[in-house]
PDB file of C-alpha atoms in Angstrom:
ATOM      1  CA  MET A   1     -28.122 -53.338 -22.046  1.00 46.00           C
ATOM      2  CA  LYS A   2     -27.337 -54.258 -18.429  1.00 43.00           C
ATOM      3  CA  LYS A   3     -23.851 -55.337 -19.514  1.00 45.00           C
ATOM      4  CA  PHE A   4     -23.312 -51.972 -21.208  1.00 38.00           C
ATOM      5  CA  ILE A   5     -24.415 -50.078 -18.091  1.00 37.00           C
ATOM      6  CA  SER A   6     -22.059 -52.199 -15.955  1.00 39.00           C
ATOM      7  CA  LEU A   7     -19.132 -51.433 -18.250  1.00 36.00           C
ATOM      8  CA  LEU A   8     -19.998 -47.743 -18.216  1.00 34.00           C
ATOM      9  CA  PHE A   9     -20.076 -47.750 -14.415  1.00 34.00           C
ATOM     10  CA  LEU A  10     -16.755 -49.620 -14.274  1.00 33.00           C
ATOM     11  CA  SER A  11     -15.211 -47.091 -16.650  1.00 34.00           C
ATOM     12  CA  SER A  12     -16.337 -44.196 -14.482  1.00 35.00           C
ATOM     13  CA  VAL A  13     -14.756 -45.842 -11.431  1.00 38.00           C
ATOM     14  CA  LEU A  14     -11.482 -46.519 -13.194  1.00 39.00           C
ATOM     15  CA  PHE A  15     -11.141 -42.913 -14.294  1.00 45.00           C
ATOM     16  CA  ALA A  16     -12.576 -41.285 -11.175  1.00 46.00           C
ATOM     17  CA  SER A  17      -9.127 -39.934 -10.226  1.00 75.00           C
ATOM     18  CA  GLU A  18      -8.301 -38.604 -13.674  1.00 88.00           C
ATOM     19  CA  TYR A  19      -8.851 -34.942 -14.426  1.00 93.00           C
ATOM     20  CA  TYR A  20      -7.970 -32.363 -17.032  1.00 94.00           C
ATOM     21  CA  ALA A  21      -7.160 -28.723 -16.343  1.00 94.00           C
ATOM     22  CA  LYS A  22      -5.513 -25.759 -17.994  1.00 94.00           C
ATOM     23  CA  LEU A  23      -2.181 -24.789 -16.454  1.00 95.00           C
ATOM     24  CA  GLU A  24      -2.545 -21.104 -15.652  1.00 94.00           C
ATOM     25  CA  PRO A  25      -0.268 -18.535 -13.953  1.00 95.00           C
ATOM     26  CA  VAL A  26      -0.522 -18.768 -10.170  1.00 93.00           C
ATOM     27  CA  HIS A  27      -1.781 -15.176  -9.974  1.00 94.00           C
ATOM     28  CA  SER A  28      -3.290 -12.799 -12.507  1.00 94.00           C
ATOM     29  CA  TYR A  29      -3.901  -9.123 -11.776  1.00 94.00           C
ATOM     30  CA  ASN A  30      -6.146  -6.691 -13.614  1.00 97.00           C
ATOM     31  CA  MET A  31      -4.408  -3.408 -12.889  1.00 97.00           C
ATOM     32  CA  LYS A  32      -6.943  -0.583 -12.810  1.00 97.00           C
ATOM     33  CA  ALA A  33      -6.505   3.153 -12.421  1.00 97.00           C
ATOM     34  CA  SER A  34      -6.854   4.323  -8.823  1.00 96.00           C
ATOM     35  CA  VAL A  35      -6.976   7.979  -9.830  1.00 96.00           C
ATOM     36  CA  SER A  36      -8.114   9.950 -12.841  1.00 96.00           C
ATOM     37  CA  GLY A  37      -5.836  11.622 -15.350  1.00 97.00           C
ATOM     38  CA  LYS A  38      -4.363  11.637 -18.831  1.00 98.00           C
ATOM     39  CA  VAL A  39      -2.069   8.767 -19.838  1.00 98.00           C
ATOM     40  CA  ILE A  40       1.230  10.340 -20.867  1.00 98.00           C
ATOM     41  CA  GLU A  41       3.427   7.249 -21.216  1.00 98.00           C
ATOM     42  CA  VAL A  42       2.818   3.618 -22.162  1.00 98.00           C
ATOM     43  CA  ASN A  43       5.554   1.009 -22.371  1.00 97.00           C
ATOM     44  CA  ASP A  44       4.261  -0.936 -25.386  1.00 95.00           C
ATOM     45  CA  LYS A  45       7.476  -2.975 -25.547  1.00 96.00           C
ATOM     46  CA  ALA A  46       6.580  -4.546 -22.197  1.00 96.00           C
ATOM     47  CA  GLU A  47       3.501  -6.248 -23.628  1.00 96.00           C
ATOM     48  CA  ALA A  48       3.865 -10.033 -23.979  1.00 94.00           C
ATOM     49  CA  THR A  49       7.133 -10.013 -22.011  1.00 95.00           C
ATOM     50  CA  THR A  50       8.273 -10.576 -18.443  1.00 94.00           C
ATOM     51  CA  VAL A  51       9.454  -7.278 -17.010  1.00 96.00           C
ATOM     52  CA  ASP A  52      11.613  -6.386 -14.033  1.00 93.00           C
ATOM     53  CA  SER A  53      11.316  -2.976 -12.348  1.00 93.00           C
ATOM     54  CA  SER A  54       9.804  -1.571 -15.516  1.00 96.00           C
ATOM     55  CA  LEU A  55       7.378   1.296 -15.964  1.00 97.00           C
ATOM     56  CA  ILE A  56       4.205   0.126 -17.696  1.00 98.00           C
ATOM     57  CA  VAL A  57       1.882   3.143 -17.583  1.00 98.00           C
ATOM     58  CA  ARG A  58       2.341   6.720 -16.391  1.00 98.00           C
ATOM     59  CA  ILE A  59      -0.554   9.105 -15.750  1.00 98.00           C
ATOM     60  CA  ASP A  60       0.017  12.876 -15.839  1.00 98.00           C
ATOM     61  CA  SER A  61       0.823  14.294 -12.391  1.00 97.00           C
ATOM     62  CA  LYS A  62       2.191  17.737 -13.364  1.00 97.00           C
ATOM     63  CA  VAL A  63      -0.559  19.697 -11.590  1.00 97.00           C
ATOM     64  CA  ASP A  64      -0.366  17.425  -8.546  1.00 97.00           C
ATOM     65  CA  LYS A  65       3.370  18.055  -8.236  1.00 98.00           C
ATOM     66  CA  ILE A  66       2.890  21.826  -8.448  1.00 98.00           C
ATOM     67  CA  ASP A  67       0.149  21.631  -5.825  1.00 98.00           C
ATOM     68  CA  LEU A  68       2.416  19.489  -3.639  1.00 98.00           C
ATOM     69  CA  LYS A  69       5.300  21.948  -3.906  1.00 98.00           C
ATOM     70  CA  GLN A  70       3.108  24.928  -3.025  1.00 98.00           C
ATOM     71  CA  SER A  71       1.439  23.029  -0.187  1.00 98.00           C
ATOM     72  CA  ASN A  72       4.822  22.247   1.364  1.00 98.00           C
ATOM     73  CA  ILE A  73       5.799  25.935   1.131  1.00 98.00           C
ATOM     74  CA  LYS A  74       2.520  26.918   2.774  1.00 98.00           C
ATOM     75  CA  LEU A  75       3.016  24.313   5.500  1.00 98.00           C
ATOM     76  CA  LYS A  76       6.455  25.693   6.297  1.00 98.00           C
ATOM     77  CA  SER A  77       5.009  29.225   6.516  1.00 98.00           C
ATOM     78  CA  LEU A  78       2.136  28.158   8.758  1.00 97.00           C
ATOM     79  CA  ARG A  79       4.518  26.433  11.137  1.00 97.00           C
ATOM     80  CA  SER A  80       6.578  29.617  11.356  1.00 97.00           C
ATOM     81  CA  ILE A  81       3.426  31.682  11.994  1.00 96.00           C
ATOM     82  CA  LEU A  82       2.307  29.205  14.645  1.00 96.00           C
ATOM     83  CA  LYS A  83       5.635  29.580  16.442  1.00 96.00           C
ATOM     84  CA  ILE A  84       5.249  33.368  16.430  1.00 96.00           C
ATOM     85  CA  GLU A  85       1.629  33.287  17.628  1.00 95.00           C
ATOM     86  CA  LYS A  86       2.532  30.929  20.466  1.00 94.00           C
ATOM     87  CA  GLY A  87       5.246  33.400  21.449  1.00 94.00           C
ATOM     88  CA  VAL A  88       2.662  36.177  21.458  1.00 91.00           C
ATOM     89  CA  LEU A  89       0.434  34.165  23.765  1.00 91.00           C
ATOM     90  CA  GLU A  90       3.327  33.598  26.158  1.00 89.00           C
ATOM     91  CA  SER A  91       4.004  37.359  26.205  1.00 89.00           C
ATOM     92  CA  PHE A  92       0.305  38.022  26.917  1.00 89.00           C
ATOM     93  CA  LYS A  93       0.568  35.858  30.021  1.00 85.00           C
ATOM     94  CA  LYS A  94       3.327  38.135  31.332  1.00 83.00           C
ATOM     95  CA  ILE A  95       1.424  41.376  30.680  1.00 84.00           C
ATOM     96  CA  SER A  96      -1.077  42.095  33.406  1.00 79.00           C
ATOM     97  CA  SER A  97      -2.963  44.576  31.250  1.00 82.00           C
ATOM     98  CA  LYS A  98      -3.964  41.863  28.764  1.00 82.00           C
ATOM     99  CA  SER A  99      -7.511  40.716  29.485  1.00 87.00           C
ATOM    100  CA  LYS A 100      -8.794  37.154  29.457  1.00 87.00           C
ATOM    101  CA  PHE A 101     -10.622  38.095  26.243  1.00 88.00           C
ATOM    102  CA  ASP A 102      -7.324  38.988  24.520  1.00 87.00           C
ATOM    103  CA  LYS A 103      -5.680  35.802  25.700  1.00 89.00           C
ATOM    104  CA  ASP A 104      -8.634  33.651  24.609  1.00 88.00           C
ATOM    105  CA  ASN A 105      -8.644  35.266  21.167  1.00 91.00           C
ATOM    106  CA  GLN A 106      -4.949  34.495  20.835  1.00 91.00           C
ATOM    107  CA  ARG A 107      -5.571  30.860  21.812  1.00 94.00           C
ATOM    108  CA  ILE A 108      -8.338  30.641  19.204  1.00 95.00           C
ATOM    109  CA  LYS A 109      -5.951  32.048  16.584  1.00 95.00           C
ATOM    110  CA  ILE A 110      -3.400  29.380  17.494  1.00 95.00           C
ATOM    111  CA  LEU A 111      -6.026  26.613  17.347  1.00 96.00           C
ATOM    112  CA  ASN A 112      -7.133  27.774  13.891  1.00 97.00           C
ATOM    113  CA  ILE A 113      -3.550  27.737  12.634  1.00 97.00           C
ATOM    114  CA  GLU A 114      -3.011  24.235  14.093  1.00 97.00           C
ATOM    115  CA  SER A 115      -6.213  23.087  12.392  1.00 97.00           C
ATOM    116  CA  SER A 116      -5.013  24.530   9.063  1.00 97.00           C
ATOM    117  CA  ILE A 117      -1.677  22.752   9.493  1.00 97.00           C
ATOM    118  CA  SER A 118      -3.442  19.475  10.196  1.00 98.00           C
ATOM    119  CA  ASP A 119      -5.616  19.844   7.070  1.00 97.00           C
ATOM    120  CA  LEU A 120      -2.566  20.730   4.985  1.00 98.00           C
ATOM    121  CA  ILE A 121      -0.620  17.695   6.201  1.00 98.00           C
ATOM    122  CA  THR A 122      -3.578  15.486   5.183  1.00 98.00           C
ATOM    123  CA  LYS A 123      -3.681  17.170   1.767  1.00 98.00           C
ATOM    124  CA  ILE A 124       0.060  16.647   1.258  1.00 98.00           C
ATOM    125  CA  GLU A 125      -0.235  12.955   2.134  1.00 98.00           C
ATOM    126  CA  LYS A 126      -3.098  12.575  -0.334  1.00 97.00           C
ATOM    127  CA  LEU A 127      -1.110  14.339  -3.051  1.00 98.00           C
ATOM    128  CA  ASN A 128       1.898  12.074  -2.446  1.00 98.00           C
ATOM    129  CA  ASP A 129      -0.382   9.041  -2.638  1.00 97.00           C
ATOM    130  CA  THR A 130      -2.010  10.283  -5.845  1.00 97.00           C
ATOM    131  CA  ILE A 131       1.358  10.962  -7.508  1.00 97.00           C
ATOM    132  CA  GLU A 132       2.623   7.519  -6.511  1.00 97.00           C
ATOM    133  CA  LYS A 133      -0.476   5.832  -7.945  1.00 97.00           C
ATOM    134  CA  LYS A 134       0.043   7.555 -11.281  1.00 98.00           C
ATOM    135  CA  ILE A 135       3.298   5.675 -11.884  1.00 97.00           C
ATOM    136  CA  LEU A 136       2.702   1.954 -12.403  1.00 97.00           C
ATOM    137  CA  ILE A 137       5.830  -0.195 -12.236  1.00 97.00           C
ATOM    138  CA  GLU A 138       5.950  -3.997 -12.298  1.00 97.00           C
ATOM    139  CA  ASN A 139       8.598  -6.348 -10.929  1.00 95.00           C
ATOM    140  CA  ASN A 140       9.042  -9.865 -12.280  1.00 94.00           C
ATOM    141  CA  LYS A 141       5.616  -9.950 -13.920  1.00 95.00           C
ATOM    142  CA  TYR A 142       4.412 -11.042 -17.337  1.00 96.00           C
ATOM    143  CA  ILE A 143       2.459  -8.250 -19.023  1.00 97.00           C
ATOM    144  CA  TYR A 144      -0.378  -9.939 -20.844  1.00 93.00           C
ATOM    145  CA  ASN A 145      -2.302  -6.976 -22.180  1.00 92.00           C
ATOM    146  CA  ILE A 146      -2.037  -3.183 -22.124  1.00 97.00           C
ATOM    147  CA  ALA A 147      -5.519  -1.742 -22.467  1.00 97.00           C
ATOM    148  CA  VAL A 148      -4.726   1.993 -22.793  1.00 98.00           C
ATOM    149  CA  GLN A 149      -2.795   4.203 -25.157  1.00 97.00           C
ATOM    150  CA  LYS A 150      -0.884   7.435 -24.741  1.00 97.00           C
ATOM    151  CA  GLY A 151      -3.350  10.309 -24.723  1.00 97.00           C
ATOM    152  CA  ASP A 152      -6.230   8.356 -23.188  1.00 98.00           C
ATOM    153  CA  TYR A 153      -8.027   9.888 -20.210  1.00 97.00           C
ATOM    154  CA  VAL A 154      -8.748   7.369 -17.475  1.00 98.00           C
ATOM    155  CA  ASN A 155     -11.017   7.397 -14.456  1.00 97.00           C
ATOM    156  CA  PRO A 156     -10.734   5.320 -11.282  1.00 97.00           C
ATOM    157  CA  GLY A 157     -11.576   1.733 -12.188  1.00 97.00           C
ATOM    158  CA  THR A 158     -10.399   1.932 -15.811  1.00 98.00           C
ATOM    159  CA  LEU A 159      -8.447  -1.185 -16.809  1.00 98.00           C
ATOM    160  CA  LEU A 160      -4.834  -0.283 -17.592  1.00 98.00           C
ATOM    161  CA  TYR A 161      -3.229  -3.681 -18.142  1.00 98.00           C
ATOM    162  CA  THR A 162      -3.129  -7.286 -16.979  1.00 97.00           C
ATOM    163  CA  ALA A 163      -0.068  -8.641 -15.171  1.00 97.00           C
ATOM    164  CA  MET A 164       0.653 -12.262 -14.323  1.00 96.00           C
ATOM    165  CA  ASP A 165       2.952 -14.060 -11.923  1.00 95.00           C
ATOM    166  CA  THR A 166       4.379 -16.818 -14.112  1.00 93.00           C
ATOM    167  CA  THR A 167       6.993 -18.052 -11.621  1.00 92.00           C
ATOM    168  CA  LYS A 168       4.497 -20.735 -10.667  1.00 94.00           C
ATOM    169  CA  GLY A 169       1.560 -22.403 -12.370  1.00 95.00           C
ATOM    170  CA  LYS A 170      -1.789 -23.389 -10.934  1.00 95.00           C
ATOM    171  CA  LEU A 171      -4.095 -26.257 -11.795  1.00 96.00           C
ATOM    172  CA  GLU A 172      -7.696 -26.016 -10.646  1.00 94.00           C
ATOM    173  CA  ILE A 173      -9.900 -29.102 -10.601  1.00 93.00           C
ATOM    174  CA  PHE A 174     -13.030 -30.260  -8.794  1.00 92.00           C
ATOM    175  CA  ILE A 175     -12.848 -33.349  -6.610  1.00 90.00           C
ATOM    176  CA  PRO A 176     -15.957 -35.370  -5.746  1.00 90.00           C
ATOM    177  CA  VAL A 177     -16.843 -34.874  -2.087  1.00 89.00           C
ATOM    178  CA  LYS A 178     -16.589 -38.627  -1.458  1.00 87.00           C
ATOM    179  CA  ASP A 179     -12.913 -38.629  -2.578  1.00 86.00           C
ATOM    180  CA  ALA A 180     -11.819 -35.576  -0.592  1.00 85.00           C
ATOM    181  CA  LYS A 181     -10.699 -37.470   2.533  1.00 84.00           C
ATOM    182  CA  THR A 182      -8.273 -39.732   0.684  1.00 88.00           C
ATOM    183  CA  ILE A 183      -7.102 -37.606  -2.241  1.00 89.00           C
ATOM    184  CA  LYS A 184      -4.283 -35.902  -0.309  1.00 86.00           C
ATOM    185  CA  GLU A 185      -2.674 -39.246   0.458  1.00 86.00           C
ATOM    186  CA  LYS A 186      -2.259 -40.129  -3.200  1.00 91.00           C
ATOM    187  CA  THR A 187       0.606 -39.411  -5.599  1.00 93.00           C
ATOM    188  CA  ILE A 188      -0.004 -36.831  -8.321  1.00 93.00           C
ATOM    189  CA  PHE A 189       0.819 -37.729 -11.924  1.00 94.00           C
ATOM    190  CA  ILE A 190       0.980 -34.980 -14.555  1.00 93.00           C
ATOM    191  CA  ASP A 191       0.556 -36.169 -18.161  1.00 93.00           C
ATOM    192  CA  GLY A 192       1.433 -39.657 -16.970  1.00 92.00           C
ATOM    193  CA  VAL A 193       4.623 -38.612 -15.170  1.00 93.00           C
ATOM    194  CA  LYS A 194       4.948 -39.183 -11.422  1.00 94.00           C
ATOM    195  CA  THR A 195       5.607 -35.992  -9.453  1.00 93.00           C
ATOM    196  CA  ASP A 196       6.216 -34.908  -5.885  1.00 92.00           C
ATOM    197  CA  PHE A 197       3.620 -32.151  -6.188  1.00 92.00           C
ATOM    198  CA  LYS A 198       1.098 -31.757  -3.397  1.00 91.00           C
ATOM    199  CA  ILE A 199      -2.380 -30.307  -3.209  1.00 92.00           C
ATOM    200  CA  ASP A 200      -1.992 -26.676  -2.193  1.00 93.00           C
ATOM    201  CA  LYS A 201      -5.637 -26.022  -1.375  1.00 91.00           C
ATOM    202  CA  LEU A 202      -8.642 -28.286  -0.998  1.00 92.00           C
ATOM    203  CA  TYR A 203     -11.772 -26.379  -0.122  1.00 89.00           C
ATOM    204  CA  SER A 204     -14.108 -28.026   2.390  1.00 84.00           C
ATOM    205  CA  VAL A 205     -17.257 -26.315   1.114  1.00 85.00           C
ATOM    206  CA  ALA A 206     -18.966 -27.569  -2.040  1.00 79.00           C
ATOM    207  CA  ASP A 207     -18.471 -25.367  -5.085  1.00 71.00           C
ATOM    208  CA  ALA A 208     -21.364 -23.118  -6.120  1.00 74.00           C
ATOM    209  CA  LYS A 209     -21.426 -24.561  -9.653  1.00 76.00           C
ATOM    210  CA  HIS A 210     -20.054 -28.065  -9.033  1.00 74.00           C
ATOM    211  CA  ILE A 211     -22.406 -28.708  -6.124  1.00 76.00           C
ATOM    212  CA  SER A 212     -21.127 -32.208  -5.338  1.00 85.00           C
ATOM    213  CA  SER A 213     -17.437 -31.319  -5.572  1.00 89.00           C
ATOM    214  CA  TYR A 214     -14.712 -29.482  -3.675  1.00 91.00           C
ATOM    215  CA  LYS A 215     -12.395 -27.130  -5.521  1.00 92.00           C
ATOM    216  CA  CYS A 216      -8.795 -28.294  -5.481  1.00 93.00           C
ATOM    217  CA  GLU A 217      -5.675 -26.315  -6.414  1.00 95.00           C
ATOM    218  CA  ILE A 218      -2.259 -27.724  -7.296  1.00 95.00           C
ATOM    219  CA  ILE A 219       0.755 -25.408  -7.570  1.00 94.00           C
ATOM    220  CA  ILE A 220       3.396 -26.211 -10.193  1.00 93.00           C
ATOM    221  CA  PRO A 221       6.805 -24.574  -9.513  1.00 91.00           C
ATOM    222  CA  GLU A 222       8.669 -23.073 -12.485  1.00 87.00           C
ATOM    223  CA  PRO A 223       6.333 -24.300 -15.260  1.00 89.00           C
ATOM    224  CA  LYS A 224       7.970 -24.576 -18.668  1.00 84.00           C
ATOM    225  CA  LEU A 225       4.803 -23.894 -20.642  1.00 85.00           C
ATOM    226  CA  LEU A 226       1.625 -22.252 -19.398  1.00 88.00           C
ATOM    227  CA  SER A 227      -1.901 -22.141 -20.822  1.00 87.00           C
ATOM    228  CA  ARG A 228      -1.828 -25.763 -21.900  1.00 91.00           C
ATOM    229  CA  LEU A 229      -4.215 -28.584 -21.067  1.00 94.00           C
ATOM    230  CA  VAL A 230      -2.717 -31.215 -18.788  1.00 94.00           C
ATOM    231  CA  LYS A 231      -3.953 -34.522 -17.421  1.00 95.00           C
ATOM    232  CA  ILE A 232      -3.909 -34.956 -13.651  1.00 94.00           C
ATOM    233  CA  GLU A 233      -4.117 -38.374 -12.014  1.00 94.00           C
ATOM    234  CA  PHE A 234      -4.173 -39.408  -8.367  1.00 93.00           C
ATOM    235  CA  LYS A 235      -2.781 -42.907  -7.734  1.00 89.00           C
TER     236      LYS A 235
END
């Protein structure tokens, strides 16, 4: 029994620097709706492909665009009115018969117009932002899943699709705290093949689940095949 325990301990030491992890995309994004609206276009052909400057989902912005157009017309009119009212105030200053009350009322009118202009500018910026957020375009991303269909109505927070950066891969493993100081000095072997890869991140706070380990991340440039289990060794 003692001999068996000794062999078991020796085995654990020999394989202490051997780990297994799934090679995943370096980044994965769950793209959610920022604004509410009806989905009017979905690029189903993009699903399960890597896209470049491609529209994935479009949310209806017809009313927003009308509101934006009218708001810009109103802004132009208010600025013209403001110019006229400021001219009136300047003429009041030259007319001795105009009382302080008249001049103050004119100033108040100008301040109200300026306040309306300020509010309208804010509204226009918000409309531009809303319209922009209703067109979702991806560059050099792998579209893993499209979660909506044409005709769906979405609210802020609704999942639209998942996009992944597959230009690099990431391996995530958990290193025993006792090995953390020396692990960076060792050579990384992937599936038995020596590499020049380096540890990208080694956290110095114990993981919440693996309480005696530090999370370690290794970045793999231009992976040929993702979502596969690989063996990682440090020698």
